CSV table of C-alpha atoms and ligand atoms in Angstrom, one decimal:
chain,number,residue,atom,x,y,z
A,1,MET,CA,-26.5,-8.9,-56.8
A,2,THR,CA,-26.9,-12.2,-54.9
A,3,GLN,CA,-25.4,-15.3,-56.5
A,4,PRO,CA,-27.6,-18.4,-56.8
A,5,THR,CA,-27.0,-21.0,-54.1
A,6,VAL,CA,-25.6,-24.2,-55.6
A,7,PRO,CA,-24.5,-27.3,-53.7
A,8,GLN,CA,-20.8,-27.0,-52.8
A,9,PRO,CA,-18.7,-29.8,-54.4
A,10,ALA,CA,-16.2,-31.5,-52.0
A,11,ILE,CA,-12.7,-29.8,-52.0
A,12,CYS,CA,-9.4,-31.6,-52.1
A,13,ASP,CA,-7.9,-29.7,-49.2
A,14,TYR,CA,-4.1,-29.2,-49.1
A,15,GLU,CA,-4.1,-27.4,-45.8
A,16,GLY,CA,-1.0,-28.5,-43.9
A,17,SER,CA,0.1,-30.6,-46.9
A,18,THR,CA,3.8,-31.3,-47.6
A,19,TYR,CA,3.1,-31.3,-51.4
A,20,ARG,CA,6.4,-29.6,-52.3
A,21,THR,CA,8.7,-32.0,-50.5
A,22,ASP,CA,6.4,-35.1,-51.1
A,23,PHE,CA,5.9,-34.6,-54.8
A,24,TRP,CA,8.6,-32.3,-56.3
A,25,GLU,CA,11.8,-31.9,-54.4
A,26,GLY,CA,14.1,-34.8,-54.9
A,27,LYS,CA,11.3,-36.9,-56.3
A,28,GLY,CA,12.7,-37.4,-59.8
A,29,ARG,CA,10.2,-35.1,-61.5
A,30,GLU,CA,12.6,-32.7,-63.2
A,31,TYR,CA,11.3,-33.9,-66.6
A,32,GLU,CA,7.7,-33.1,-65.8
A,33,ASP,CA,8.6,-29.7,-64.3
A,34,ALA,CA,10.9,-28.8,-67.3
A,35,VAL,CA,8.3,-29.8,-69.9
A,36,GLU,CA,5.6,-27.8,-68.2
A,37,ARG,CA,7.8,-24.7,-68.2
A,38,THR,CA,8.7,-25.0,-71.9
A,39,ILE,CA,5.0,-25.2,-72.8
A,40,LEU,CA,3.9,-22.4,-70.5
A,41,ARG,CA,6.7,-20.1,-71.8
A,42,ARG,CA,5.2,-20.5,-75.3
A,43,PHE,CA,1.5,-20.2,-74.3
A,44,LEU,CA,1.6,-17.4,-71.6
A,45,PRO,CA,2.0,-13.8,-72.6
A,46,ARG,CA,5.4,-12.4,-71.6
A,47,HIS,CA,4.1,-9.1,-70.3
A,48,GLY,CA,0.8,-7.8,-69.0
A,49,LYS,CA,-0.9,-5.9,-66.2
A,50,ARG,CA,-2.3,-8.5,-63.8
A,51,TYR,CA,-1.7,-12.3,-63.9
A,52,VAL,CA,-3.3,-14.9,-61.7
A,53,ASP,CA,-2.2,-18.4,-60.9
A,54,PHE,CA,-5.4,-20.3,-59.7
A,55,GLY,CA,-4.5,-23.0,-57.3
A,56,ALA,CA,-0.8,-21.8,-57.3
A,57,GLY,CA,0.2,-24.1,-54.4
A,58,PHE,CA,3.6,-23.1,-53.1
A,59,GLY,CA,4.1,-20.9,-56.1
A,60,ARG,CA,6.2,-23.3,-58.2
A,61,LEU,CA,5.3,-21.7,-61.5
A,62,ILE,CA,5.1,-18.0,-60.5
A,63,ASP,CA,8.4,-17.1,-62.0
A,64,LEU,CA,6.8,-17.5,-65.4
A,65,ALA,CA,4.8,-14.4,-64.7
A,66,ALA,CA,7.8,-12.2,-64.1
A,67,GLY,CA,6.8,-9.7,-66.9
A,68,PHE,CA,3.5,-8.8,-65.3
A,69,GLU,CA,3.0,-5.7,-63.1
A,70,GLU,CA,0.9,-7.5,-60.5
A,71,ILE,CA,0.7,-11.2,-59.8
A,72,VAL,CA,-2.2,-12.8,-57.8
A,73,VAL,CA,-1.1,-16.1,-56.1
A,74,MET,CA,-4.4,-17.8,-55.3
A,75,ASP,CA,-5.1,-21.1,-53.5
A,76,TYR,CA,-7.6,-22.7,-51.2
A,77,SER,CA,-4.9,-23.7,-48.7
A,78,ARG,CA,-3.6,-21.0,-46.4
A,79,THR,CA,-0.5,-23.0,-45.6
A,80,MET,CA,0.3,-23.4,-49.3
A,81,LEU,CA,0.1,-19.6,-49.6
A,82,GLN,CA,2.3,-19.1,-46.6
A,83,GLU,CA,4.9,-21.3,-48.3
A,84,ALA,CA,4.5,-19.3,-51.5
A,85,GLN,CA,4.9,-16.1,-49.5
A,86,ALA,CA,8.1,-17.4,-47.8
A,87,ARG,CA,9.6,-18.3,-51.2
A,88,LEU,CA,8.5,-15.2,-53.2
A,89,GLY,CA,8.4,-12.5,-50.5
A,90,ARG,CA,6.0,-9.7,-49.8
A,91,ALA,CA,6.7,-7.3,-52.6
A,92,GLU,CA,3.8,-5.0,-53.4
A,93,ARG,CA,3.2,-6.7,-56.8
A,94,PHE,CA,2.4,-10.1,-55.2
A,95,ILE,CA,-1.2,-10.4,-54.0
A,96,TYR,CA,-1.8,-13.6,-52.0
A,97,VAL,CA,-5.5,-14.8,-51.9
A,98,ALA,CA,-7.0,-17.7,-50.1
A,99,ALA,CA,-10.2,-18.6,-51.9
A,100,ASP,CA,-12.3,-21.3,-53.5
A,101,LEU,CA,-12.4,-21.8,-57.2
A,102,TYR,CA,-16.1,-22.5,-57.0
A,103,LYS,CA,-16.7,-19.1,-55.4
A,104,LEU,CA,-14.0,-16.8,-56.7
A,105,PRO,CA,-13.8,-13.4,-55.0
A,106,PHE,CA,-12.6,-11.4,-58.1
A,107,ALA,CA,-14.5,-8.7,-60.0
A,108,ALA,CA,-15.1,-9.0,-63.7
A,109,ASN,CA,-12.2,-7.8,-65.8
A,110,SER,CA,-9.6,-8.5,-63.0
A,111,PHE,CA,-6.9,-10.3,-65.1
A,112,ASP,CA,-5.4,-10.3,-68.5
A,113,ALA,CA,-3.7,-13.7,-68.1
A,114,ALA,CA,-4.4,-16.7,-66.0
A,115,LEU,CA,-3.1,-20.2,-65.4
A,116,LEU,CA,-4.7,-23.4,-64.0
A,117,CYS,CA,-2.1,-26.1,-63.8
A,118,ARG,CA,-2.3,-29.4,-62.0
A,119,VAL,CA,-5.5,-28.2,-60.3
A,120,ILE,CA,-8.6,-29.2,-62.4
A,121,HIS,CA,-7.9,-32.8,-61.7
A,122,HIS,CA,-9.0,-32.1,-58.1
A,123,LEU,CA,-12.3,-30.5,-59.2
A,124,ALA,CA,-15.5,-32.6,-59.0
A,125,ASP,CA,-17.3,-29.8,-60.9
A,126,ALA,CA,-14.8,-28.5,-63.4
A,127,PRO,CA,-17.3,-26.6,-65.6
A,128,ALA,CA,-18.4,-24.6,-62.5
A,129,ALA,CA,-14.8,-23.5,-61.8
A,130,LEU,CA,-14.2,-22.7,-65.4
A,131,ARG,CA,-17.3,-20.4,-65.4
A,132,GLN,CA,-15.9,-18.6,-62.3
A,133,ILE,CA,-12.5,-18.2,-63.9
A,134,ARG,CA,-14.1,-16.8,-67.1
A,135,HIS,CA,-16.0,-14.2,-65.1
A,136,SER,CA,-12.8,-12.8,-63.6
A,137,LEU,CA,-10.9,-12.5,-66.9
A,138,ALA,CA,-11.0,-9.5,-69.3
A,139,GLY,CA,-12.1,-9.9,-72.9
A,140,GLY,CA,-9.2,-10.9,-75.1
A,141,SER,CA,-7.1,-12.2,-72.3
A,142,THR,CA,-5.3,-15.6,-72.2
A,143,PHE,CA,-6.1,-18.5,-70.1
A,144,VAL,CA,-3.8,-21.6,-70.0
A,145,LEU,CA,-5.3,-24.8,-68.7
A,146,GLU,CA,-3.5,-28.0,-68.0
A,147,PHE,CA,-5.4,-31.2,-67.4
A,148,ALA,CA,-4.8,-34.9,-66.9
A,149,ASN,CA,-6.0,-36.8,-69.9
A,150,LYS,CA,-8.0,-40.0,-69.6
A,151,LEU,CA,-7.4,-40.8,-73.3
A,152,ASN,CA,-3.8,-41.7,-72.9
A,153,LEU,CA,-1.8,-44.6,-74.4
A,154,LYS,CA,-1.5,-46.5,-71.1
A,155,ALA,CA,-5.2,-46.3,-70.4
A,156,ILE,CA,-6.1,-47.3,-74.0
A,157,LEU,CA,-3.8,-50.3,-73.7
A,158,ARG,CA,-5.0,-51.4,-70.3
A,159,TYR,CA,-8.6,-51.0,-71.4
A,160,ALA,CA,-7.9,-53.1,-74.6
A,161,LEU,CA,-6.3,-55.8,-72.4
A,162,ARG,CA,-9.3,-55.7,-70.0
A,163,ARG,CA,-7.0,-54.6,-67.1
A,164,GLN,CA,-9.1,-51.5,-66.6
A,165,ALA,CA,-12.8,-51.2,-66.2
A,166,TRP,CA,-13.4,-47.6,-67.3
A,167,SER,CA,-13.3,-46.7,-70.9
A,168,PRO,CA,-10.8,-44.0,-72.0
A,169,TYR,CA,-13.1,-43.2,-74.9
A,170,SER,CA,-16.2,-42.1,-72.9
A,171,ARG,CA,-16.5,-38.4,-72.4
A,172,GLU,CA,-17.3,-38.2,-68.6
A,173,PRO,CA,-14.5,-37.6,-66.2
A,174,VAL,CA,-13.1,-40.7,-64.3
A,175,GLU,CA,-12.4,-40.4,-60.6
A,176,PHE,CA,-9.6,-42.9,-60.2
A,177,VAL,CA,-8.9,-41.9,-56.6
A,178,ARG,CA,-11.2,-39.7,-54.5
A,179,LEU,CA,-11.1,-36.2,-55.8
A,180,ASN,CA,-8.6,-37.1,-58.5
A,181,PHE,CA,-10.0,-36.9,-62.0
A,182,ASP,CA,-8.8,-37.6,-65.5
A,183,PHE,CA,-10.7,-35.9,-68.3
A,184,HIS,CA,-11.5,-36.6,-71.9
A,185,PRO,CA,-10.1,-33.9,-74.2
A,186,ALA,CA,-13.5,-33.4,-75.9
A,187,TYR,CA,-15.2,-32.9,-72.5
A,188,ILE,CA,-12.7,-30.2,-71.6
A,189,ARG,CA,-13.1,-28.5,-74.9
A,190,GLU,CA,-16.9,-28.4,-74.6
A,191,ALA,CA,-16.6,-27.1,-71.0
A,192,LEU,CA,-14.2,-24.4,-72.1
A,193,ILE,CA,-16.4,-23.2,-74.9
A,194,ALA,CA,-19.5,-23.4,-72.7
A,195,ALA,CA,-17.7,-21.2,-70.2
A,196,GLY,CA,-16.9,-18.5,-72.8
A,197,PHE,CA,-13.4,-19.5,-73.9
A,198,ARG,CA,-12.0,-19.9,-77.4
A,199,PRO,CA,-9.6,-22.9,-77.3
A,200,HIS,CA,-6.7,-22.0,-79.5
A,201,ARG,CA,-3.5,-24.1,-79.3
A,202,ARG,CA,-3.4,-27.5,-77.7
A,203,VAL,CA,-0.4,-29.7,-77.0
A,204,ALA,CA,0.0,-33.1,-75.4
A,205,SER,CA,2.9,-33.6,-73.1
A,206,SER,CA,4.7,-36.0,-70.7
A,207,TRP,CA,4.9,-38.6,-73.4
A,208,LEU,CA,8.0,-40.1,-71.8
A,209,ARG,CA,6.8,-40.2,-68.3
A,210,LEU,CA,8.2,-43.7,-67.6
A,211,ALA,CA,10.9,-44.7,-65.1
A,212,LEU,CA,12.9,-46.5,-67.8
A,213,PHE,CA,13.2,-43.3,-70.0
A,214,LYS,CA,14.2,-41.3,-67.0
A,215,LYS,CA,16.9,-43.8,-66.2
A,216,VAL,CA,18.4,-44.0,-69.7
A,217,LEU,CA,17.8,-40.6,-71.3
A,218,PRO,CA,19.4,-37.3,-70.2
A,219,LEU,CA,16.9,-34.7,-69.1
A,220,ARG,CA,17.7,-32.4,-72.0
A,221,ALA,CA,17.1,-35.2,-74.5
A,222,MET,CA,13.7,-36.1,-72.9
A,223,VAL,CA,12.6,-32.5,-72.9
A,224,ALA,CA,13.6,-32.1,-76.6
A,225,LEU,CA,11.9,-35.3,-77.6
A,226,ASP,CA,8.8,-34.4,-75.8
A,227,ARG,CA,8.8,-31.0,-77.5
A,228,LEU,CA,8.8,-32.9,-80.9
A,229,LEU,CA,5.8,-35.0,-79.9
A,230,GLN,CA,3.8,-32.2,-78.3
A,231,PRO,CA,2.1,-30.9,-81.5
A,232,LEU,CA,0.4,-34.4,-81.8
A,233,GLY,CA,-1.8,-33.0,-79.1
A,234,ALA,CA,-3.8,-31.1,-81.8
A,235,TRP,CA,-5.1,-34.3,-83.5
A,236,LEU,CA,-3.8,-37.3,-81.5
A,237,PRO,CA,-3.9,-36.3,-77.9
A,238,TYR,CA,-2.8,-39.6,-76.4
A,239,ALA,CA,-0.3,-38.4,-73.8
A,240,PRO,CA,-1.1,-38.2,-70.0
A,241,GLN,CA,-1.1,-34.4,-69.9
A,242,ILE,CA,-2.7,-31.8,-72.1
A,243,PHE,CA,-2.3,-28.0,-72.2
A,244,VAL,CA,-4.8,-25.7,-73.9
A,245,GLU,CA,-4.2,-22.1,-74.6
A,246,ASN,CA,-7.5,-20.2,-74.7
A,247,ARG,CA,-8.6,-16.7,-75.5
A,248,VAL,CA,-11.4,-15.1,-73.7
A,249,SER,CA,-14.2,-14.2,-76.1
A,250,GLY,CA,-15.2,-10.6,-76.4
A,251,ALA,CA,-13.5,-7.4,-77.2
A,252,PRO,CA,-10.4,-6.4,-75.2
A,253,THR,CA,-11.6,-4.7,-71.9
A,254,PRO,CA,-9.5,-2.5,-69.6
A,255,LEU,CA,-8.8,-4.2,-66.2
A,256,VAL,CA,-10.3,-2.9,-63.0
A,257,GLU,CA,-8.0,-0.9,-60.7
A,258,ARG,CA,-6.4,-2.8,-57.8
A,259,ASP,CA,-8.7,-1.3,-55.2
A,260,GLN,CA,-11.7,-2.8,-57.1
A,261,LEU,CA,-10.2,-6.2,-57.5
A,262,PHE,CA,-12.3,-8.1,-54.9
A,263,ARG,CA,-16.0,-9.0,-54.9
A,264,CYS,CA,-17.8,-10.8,-52.1
A,265,PRO,CA,-17.7,-14.5,-52.8
A,266,ILE,CA,-21.2,-14.8,-51.2
A,267,THR,CA,-23.1,-11.9,-52.7
A,268,GLY,CA,-20.9,-10.9,-55.6
A,269,ALA,CA,-21.0,-7.3,-54.3
A,270,PRO,CA,-17.9,-5.1,-54.4
A,271,LEU,CA,-15.6,-5.2,-51.3
A,272,ARG,CA,-14.0,-2.2,-49.8
A,273,ARG,CA,-10.9,-2.2,-47.6
A,274,GLU,CA,-11.2,-1.0,-43.9
A,275,GLY,CA,-7.9,-1.5,-42.2
A,276,ASP,CA,-7.2,-5.2,-42.1
A,277,LEU,CA,-10.7,-6.1,-43.3
A,278,LEU,CA,-12.5,-6.3,-46.6
A,279,VAL,CA,-16.1,-5.3,-46.1
A,280,SER,CA,-19.0,-6.0,-48.4
A,281,THR,CA,-20.8,-3.0,-49.8
A,282,GLU,CA,-24.0,-5.1,-49.5
A,283,GLY,CA,-25.1,-6.9,-46.3
A,284,ASN,CA,-22.6,-7.8,-43.5
A,285,PRO,CA,-19.9,-10.2,-44.7
A,286,ARG,CA,-16.4,-9.2,-43.6
A,287,TRP,CA,-13.2,-10.8,-44.6
A,288,ALA,CA,-9.8,-10.8,-42.9
A,289,ILE,CA,-6.4,-9.8,-44.3
A,290,ARG,CA,-3.9,-11.7,-42.2
A,291,ASP,CA,-0.1,-11.5,-42.5
A,292,GLY,CA,-0.4,-10.3,-46.1
A,293,ILE,CA,-2.9,-12.9,-47.2
A,294,TYR,CA,-6.4,-11.9,-48.2
A,295,ASP,CA,-8.6,-14.6,-46.6
A,296,LEU,CA,-11.7,-14.9,-48.7
A,297,LYS,CA,-12.6,-18.5,-47.9
A,298,GLU,CA,-14.9,-17.9,-45.0
A,299,PRO,CA,-16.3,-14.6,-43.7
A,300,LEU,CA,-15.6,-13.4,-40.1
A,301,THR,CA,-18.4,-14.2,-37.8
B,1,LIG,C1,-1.3,-30.4,-57.2
B,1,LIG,S1,-1.4,-28.8,-56.5
B,1,LIG,C2,-0.8,-27.8,-57.8
B,1,LIG,C3,-0.1,-26.6,-57.4
B,1,LIG,C4,0.5,-25.7,-58.5
B,1,LIG,N1,-0.6,-25.3,-59.5
B,1,LIG,C5,1.6,-26.5,-59.2
B,1,LIG,O1,1.4,-26.8,-60.4
B,1,LIG,O2,2.6,-26.7,-58.6
B,1,LIG,C6,-3.1,-28.5,-56.4
B,1,LIG,C7,-3.5,-27.2,-55.8
B,1,LIG,O3,-4.9,-26.9,-56.0
B,1,LIG,C8,-5.4,-26.3,-54.9
B,1,LIG,N2,-6.9,-26.5,-54.9
B,1,LIG,C9,-7.6,-27.6,-54.9
B,1,LIG,N3,-8.9,-27.4,-54.9
B,1,LIG,C10,-9.1,-26.0,-54.9
B,1,LIG,C11,-10.2,-25.1,-54.9
B,1,LIG,N4,-11.4,-25.6,-54.9
B,1,LIG,N5,-9.9,-23.8,-54.9
B,1,LIG,C12,-8.7,-23.3,-54.9
B,1,LIG,N6,-7.6,-24.1,-54.9
B,1,LIG,C13,-7.8,-25.5,-54.9
B,1,LIG,C14,-4.8,-27.1,-53.8
B,1,LIG,O4,-4.9,-26.3,-52.5
B,1,LIG,C15,-3.3,-27.2,-54.3
B,1,LIG,O5,-2.5,-26.2,-53.8
């Protein structure tokens, strides 16, 4: 089965990026990290067979999947995956995959739980990536999505004071910096439903993301206060960050076995392993497995 050719959207490439040390370590973002974890602990299943973190970066949130038998750490950037591998190790249960969210290399029914956190804001064609993700998930599985919300209090205020040209109320995504998008909650909801997800719980978070609060309030108090405000996300989603817990429509389906996990990102045909290669069962594409990372970004020539 050949996949239709569609123009490839530009990719926010983290190859060689120092994201971990530039953005997280020692950068005063303990509040953001802690809040995300409290939400994900509530939204993600505790146990399961195969979990995937799409756009996992250096694997910051992988510990949340500890109860799963197999954990796929997927990202476009090979260097991010190398960092993840250095942190998490090479145990059999970790499967490191370099791939593109617009051309996912996973068979249908590959996963029973998935996360996309701090990634969709880099996607110029978010609906296309959501469709790819949906294809890889089994019926009845859980998909947790985090997105940056354009309908936040700061943007509403700035728009009202004419300090910002774009409207937080309009549904289309706003690209505030190249390949950095904020989304309207209604746009994301529609895209999720169109892709075959059933949005279930929604919370708004990071209400206190201000230097002043971080200065005067202890971390625990900020996290507790944020937790109290999060349910507002169901009806008044005016915080900068939103999390949606989704179910995949359809009856629960058994997952594919590990040796059937991969499909060719070009043709969609199953891939079979030959030594350190994955070989398409249709046509010629071949893909490398290097130092424990399945490299499904570009085929070998
Ligand atoms: C801001 S980081 C977030 C990393 C991680 N999810 C976290 O929360 O710490 C964004 C990640 O998305 C990845 N990414 C961006 N576009 C992608 C694409 N088209 N396919 C796969 N990964 C992508 C980047 O390589 C980067 O590691």
